[in-house]
Amino acid sequence: MKPNKAQKIWMYEHMLVSRYFEESIEKIYMEGKSPAFNMANGPIPGEMHLSNGQEPCAVGVCAHLTAEDVVTSTHRPHHVAIAKGVDLDRMTAEIFGKKTGLSGGRGGHMHIFDAAVNFSCSGIIAEGMGPAAGAALSRQLQGKTGVAVAFLGDGAVNQGAFHEVMNLAAVWKLPVVFVVEDNGWGISVSKSDSTAVEHNDTRAAAYGMPGYRVINNDPVAVFEVAGNAIARARAGEGPSLIEIETYRLAGHFMGDAEGYRPDGEKDALHSKDPIPAMKRLLVAECGWGDSEELEITTKAHFRVDQAIQFARDSAYPEPEEALDKVFV
Amino acid sequence: MKPNKAQKIWMYEHMLVSRYFEESIEKIYMEGKSPAFNMANGPIPGEMHLSNGQEPCAVGVCAHLTAEDVVTSTHRPHHVAIAKGVDLDRMTAEIFGKKTGLSGGRGGHMHIFDAAVNFSCSGIIAEGMGPAAGAALSRQLQGKTGVAVAFLGDGAVNQGAFHEVMNLAAVWKLPVVFVVEDNGWGISVSKSDSTAVEHNDTRAAAYGMPGYRVINNDPVAVFEVAGNAIARARAGEGPSLIEIETYRLAGHFMGDAEGYRPDGEKDALHSKDPIPAMKRLLVAECGWGDSEELEITTKAHFRVDQAIQFARDSAYPEPEEALDKVFV
Amino acid sequence: MSDVAQKERKLTIARAMAEAVSQEMRTDERVFVMGEDVGPLGGVFGNTRGLFDEFGASRVRDTPISETAFIGAAVGAAADGMRPVVELMFVDFFGVCMDAIYNLAAKNSYFSGGHVPVPMVLMTSTGGGYSDAGQHSQCLHGTFAHLPGMKVVAPSNAYDAKGLMIAAIRDQNPVVFMFHKALQGMGWLGTEKGAINHVPEEAYTVEIGKAKVVREGKDVTVVGITSGVHHGLKAADILAEKGVSAEVLDLRSLVPLDRESILRSVAKTGRLIVVDEDYHSYGMSGEIIATVAEQGVKLHCAPQRVAYPDIPIPFSRPMEQWALPNAEKIVNSYELMTR
Amino acid sequence: MSDVAQKERKLTIARAMAEAVSQEMRTDERVFVMGEDVGPLGGVFGNTRGLFDEFGASRVRDTPISETAFIGAAVGAAADGMRPVVELMFVDFFGVCMDAIYNLAAKNSYFSGGHVPVPMVLMTSTGGGYSDAGQHSQCLHGTFAHLPGMKVVAPSNAYDAKGLMIAAIRDQNPVVFMFHKALQGMGWLGTEKGAINHVPEEAYTVEIGKAKVVREGKDVTVVGITSGVHHGLKAADILAEKGVSAEVLDLRSLVPLDRESILRSVAKTGRLIVVDEDYHSYGMSGEIIATVAEQGVKLHCAPQRVAYPDIPIPFSRPMEQWALPNAEKIVNSYELMTR
Ligand SMILES: Cc1ncc(C[n+]2csc(CCOP(=O)(O)OP(=O)(O)O)c2C)c(N)n1
Ligand SMILES: Cc1ncc(C[n+]2csc(CCOP(=O)(O)OP(=O)(O)O)c2C)c(N)n1
Ligand SMILES: [Mg+2]
Ligand SMILES: [Mg+2]
């Protein structure tokens, strides 16, 4: 299925929101961390994994999902969370560790939970696979609508959980789709140094599951392939695997010197930045002009700035709140 | 490569030894366990997983191995241990929990270790995969000869360790061969109810590894396929996966009522018992006669009876020895 | 009397567990069971017997040997409104799936600020004594109890097993339900008569986090769980013959831990012996003794523990039986502390 | 003096660990390194920096994100005569690979009757304090120490780090080497000055299983490991100003545990405070207190612990900092026990 104009614009808009969000987080993250870079300092402490460049994976898939559908994401979750419709104010407040955050500051950037849109993520590689399959099982058992999508990285495919869950989902014909964001790296280790096959879509055959690969980090191609896989899941025909060639434009996390990158890789990736590419497509196919661009950009910036203001204005939790919510 | 006469006889002989060993263990295991079957009682307490019917996997592979080659086996290890040349007296004593056992009675039937022939096994599903790959890595790093073979069951293929080790072995081109003993069952759960593909040889492609399937529990066919895979590993060309269709003629463990078996399965399997089949082959192809049969059977029984006598005659360890060998 | 006798309804822990799950499945559509061989076989240890026949293959699901997958799936199903009861066949296998248990099931409530609770039960068998060696005989309740976010219960008898299981299924939080193989009442694992007791037909709960004085006494408090409780009761009989009155406390739950009941009993008796089949160091026995020590409870003599030594569990019977806690060791411990 | 100053060779724990491994690799062909990002990157926490350049890709191996595979492989390589040093990037990830650690590496010596030793080192980072949240900030040394068959060491300073690492590599048994991120001396994780100390150039060992009195005192014994030692030292300074003389004991090793040194110190001071960044219950703090209690050491007051509460580690700074042990809590604990 091809995206119509509205869907293309929806994708572009969410790509813009996500990118501007990450750029803003990047700046704020550095507050209080210079001259001496110490992760513990600043308004956003701890690790920070930015998704710049990987927006196509998020929007191309989530364009087909509603709030009732379930998504599990990774340690690099912002773009997916935004495309899934997570409450941006409360997500930002969570990243700042504020009381108004989705989890009251208990989780932070690697632990974004928004029950209202069935989104969650985690910091352990491939850990979202099981819960996605389980949510899909829940819908199957209850005869309820809704599918589950598990996002994971190319490095995560080599984790045992991937194999176990792929097999289980296939044996039980669960309404779930597995989406591999292939940015070619697992921190400093390249996909080719860690993966025995060139591309992971070939691994779907090991589970009698359809496997697809999308190249060139193309949101429209992702939309088409994901649309079919998700429709298949909704129709009760079982799970699919999609590997998307995408670009990690930033470091693995903030503070990464990226010395492991081959010369020129960074520039080459930036020259293929999916956001200008998507804009060119809108201009070519959807009569996109400066006024539309200005309007959508302004709107995107406004939403993000508003969320960041909300986070900054929010209070920190009381220290003792650390003791709550261990059990409910 | 085809087995010559001597190799066929070697395989048959070790099949006989293994089978008679299991039949003897089966009898002895029941001593002290009737009328009330209590695992804790008798000369051989605890769980007992017999290998009756799976002898072809052991002899067809181990016919190509020497003492320096490394083998890791499973919770169902006797046939493989015998084919690998494990000290039968001390292995039997270990199964009886005697001081003269390979591990002084600390391990028992699921933990047979014979360093002299580089054999080990364990009670956790797919746990032998990593150590086999590691031994292969050790040989690769040291430029030493010798390959490693990991045996596992069809049920174990769905354990995460399988996936991780297959990938690692392929990426590092390790001299290791993975042998799946496909008896169609994981305790009471059938392969078809737990595995998303019909046969696991297809899963080798997920690691860019050659995958083979041997049907009909045929020792000669196993010999041929394993010979090629092991030669490939010795030549430094990397790992392979072999799935062997085999038969579990006994229950999962002693005491298993086997109510989960479809009607007639047990009889059908016994009618395909690989031992009489192998004898017919020797008769047809190697001029095998009653005298040869009598001689080899007598020899096999003698060896096993001797080992069992050794185990029975051996003393139990002193209780306090339980404290030794935690650290060396 | 005979009237009471008729009312007696003695069950094994295995049957009590299965009855609890089936009763909850009848009244609560959200409850379902997953695990290896929990279906037609009824569980290797009998605790799901009959469920497959009554509820069918979709609510009583045999799984592949993929603990990480199906326990992770249980977390996702629980988050989506179901009430999974999953089985890890032997606790010894926790090493292949602990992430799904301690990082996922146990922490999602906290990570989500309480918005995504994980109401699931993880059943798992523990314990040795029948020569199943070092990968099939461990208790490991201390390992689970050390990690925050999951409740940990372990019954010593069928009555508690049913009540704790129903309480666990109805709990909004992940509950690890550890059943000791020697107490299951499966003939082939031997039978501890003391674990087979009266179980009411109707559904009832035993509150999670409350210990129980299973025998009153005034000279020494013996604290234990599962098998340790039965060793303690046998020791109390022997001590009684020697004129010593031992109180036996069944913790029943390690998380939450009923520290009050421990302190109350020890304050009364002035002596403490902790019995634990789990490994000696950095586990339950140390925690119980520390609980009493840090409160400054006045004792007549130093508290002692009868725990499993810090060694893998040996296969050979003489070595394993020697290493296990038992009534004699408890009696000796008492005599040493009062010498 | 200036002469001594020149001889001073201050290193961070990260550099001391890398130096120890490189020196052993030079003298022992069997030693090699495996883990995620241990190669060109030099380890996320700097403890393999320089090794790849000196020894190359075959002896310093980046792995896929497959902990079960490469730790299991380390066991097989060790059994085959090699001396692998493998890294589990964060101890929080133990849940995906604990079977290979506790059932395989830790038990093969026992299962083989001592015929197949497993001489390997598992390096893993621990600890929080920099807002890395609940899956990247745990200590968990109690979890490893509870399970038999592996030695567990954790240095508080660079001198011990080098000596313990060399001892671990030369040990015939599996050794879990836990290094605390806040003590690594990586600027981006903050810097604990007290962890950076003089490290002799030549190879040397620190005996595994021996605690060290890092500050002598007579009024109270503060027992800790890694970060806890530094909290204890800071508390001792504060207490000194109040005229209280605190002795600080750095355990350095949890398995084997140097119970003698603990008892000796507490017998002298008559007071005990255990500091632990690992979870409060069923862990190290309970074991240390029980060790003293069961020996009946006469104390002036009840022993206390300053440990991490039984909650997942929160991300938000005010909550995490409030939950962590620190010098003030130790001082308060002392003042409460002596009030
Ligand atoms: C089980 C586990 N092992 C290791 C890590 C440390 N780690 C965090 S992110 C990462 C790289 C992941 O690579 P990939 O899956 O490709 O995702 P990407 O970072 O490229 O988005 C690693 C190794 C972890 N979080 N969990
Ligand atoms: C990790 C793990 N999960 C479950 C078990 C329990 N278990 C022992 S044998 C077995 C079945 C194994 O089936 P398969 O691998 O086909 O070997 P087979 O018994 O058929 O020889 C199971 C589930 C185990 N030992 N380890
Ligand atoms: Mg990647
Ligand atoms: Mg099988």
PDB file of C-alpha atoms and ligand atoms in Angstrom, chain B residues 75-76 123-125 153-156 159 183 185-187 252, chain C residues 36 65 67 89 93 96 136, ligand 2:
ATOM      1  CA  HIS B  75      21.416 -34.593  29.641  1.00  0.00           C
ATOM      2  CA  ARG B  76      21.168 -37.737  27.482  1.00  0.00           C
ATOM      3  CA  GLY B 123      21.891 -30.773  32.385  1.00  0.00           C
ATOM      4  CA  ILE B 124      20.878 -27.390  31.021  1.00  0.00           C
ATOM      5  CA  ILE B 125      19.382 -27.290  27.544  1.00  0.00           C
ATOM      6  CA  GLY B 153      18.397 -32.088  21.067  1.00  0.00           C
ATOM      7  CA  ASP B 154      15.716 -30.844  18.693  1.00  0.00           C
ATOM      8  CA  GLY B 155      14.046 -29.050  21.580  1.00  0.00           C
ATOM      9  CA  ALA B 156      17.291 -27.275  22.464  1.00  0.00           C
ATOM     10  CA  GLN B 159      16.866 -22.023  23.248  1.00  0.00           C
ATOM     11  CA  ASN B 183      14.029 -37.485  18.227  1.00  0.00           C
ATOM     12  CA  TRP B 185      10.243 -34.744  21.340  1.00  0.00           C
ATOM     13  CA  GLY B 186      11.182 -32.399  24.153  1.00  0.00           C
ATOM     14  CA  ILE B 187       9.833 -34.371  27.092  1.00  0.00           C
ATOM     15  CA  HIS B 252      12.133 -39.015  28.291  1.00  0.00           C
TER      16      HIS B 252
ATOM     17  CA  GLU C  36       7.097 -26.531  29.379  1.00  0.00           C
ATOM     18  CA  ILE C  65      12.164 -24.615  25.539  1.00  0.00           C
ATOM     19  CA  GLU C  67      12.138 -19.459  28.915  1.00  0.00           C
ATOM     20  CA  MET C  89      10.348 -26.055  35.484  1.00  0.00           C
ATOM     21  CA  PHE C  93      17.225 -22.776  35.075  1.00  0.00           C
ATOM     22  CA  VAL C  96      18.721 -18.554  31.031  1.00  0.00           C
ATOM     23  CA  HIS C 136      18.425 -29.702  39.377  1.00  0.00           C
TER      24      HIS C 136
HETATM   25  C1  LIG E   2      17.112 -24.336  30.052  1.00  0.00           C
HETATM   26  C2  LIG E   2      16.394 -25.589  30.341  1.00  0.00           C
HETATM   27  N1  LIG E   2      15.044 -25.633  30.219  1.00  0.00           N
HETATM   28  C3  LIG E   2      14.356 -26.758  30.480  1.00  0.00           C
HETATM   29  C4  LIG E   2      15.004 -27.892  30.886  1.00  0.00           C
HETATM   30  C5  LIG E   2      14.198 -29.156  31.250  1.00  0.00           C
HETATM   31  N2  LIG E   2      14.407 -30.187  30.217  1.00  0.00           N
HETATM   32  C6  LIG E   2      15.304 -31.183  30.375  1.00  0.00           C
HETATM   33  S1  LIG E   2      15.376 -32.168  29.019  1.00  0.00           S
HETATM   34  C7  LIG E   2      14.170 -31.288  28.241  1.00  0.00           C
HETATM   35  C8  LIG E   2      13.733 -31.679  26.863  1.00  0.00           C
HETATM   36  C9  LIG E   2      14.861 -31.519  25.901  1.00  0.00           C
HETATM   37  O1  LIG E   2      14.451 -31.885  24.623  1.00  0.00           O
HETATM   38  P1  LIG E   2      15.550 -32.111  23.524  1.00  0.00           P
HETATM   39  O2  LIG E   2      16.484 -30.946  23.491  1.00  0.00           O
HETATM   40  O3  LIG E   2      14.853 -32.449  22.246  1.00  0.00           O
HETATM   41  O4  LIG E   2      16.411 -33.342  24.048  1.00  0.00           O
HETATM   42  P2  LIG E   2      15.862 -34.821  24.272  1.00  0.00           P
HETATM   43  O5  LIG E   2      15.402 -34.912  25.695  1.00  0.00           O
HETATM   44  O6  LIG E   2      14.765 -35.073  23.287  1.00  0.00           O
HETATM   45  O7  LIG E   2      17.051 -35.717  24.053  1.00  0.00           O
HETATM   46  C10 LIG E   2      13.736 -30.229  29.025  1.00  0.00           C
HETATM   47  C11 LIG E   2      12.687 -29.252  28.624  1.00  0.00           C
HETATM   48  C12 LIG E   2      16.416 -27.819  31.030  1.00  0.00           C
HETATM   49  N3  LIG E   2      17.126 -28.878  31.463  1.00  0.00           N
HETATM   50  N4  LIG E   2      17.075 -26.667  30.747  1.00  0.00           N
END
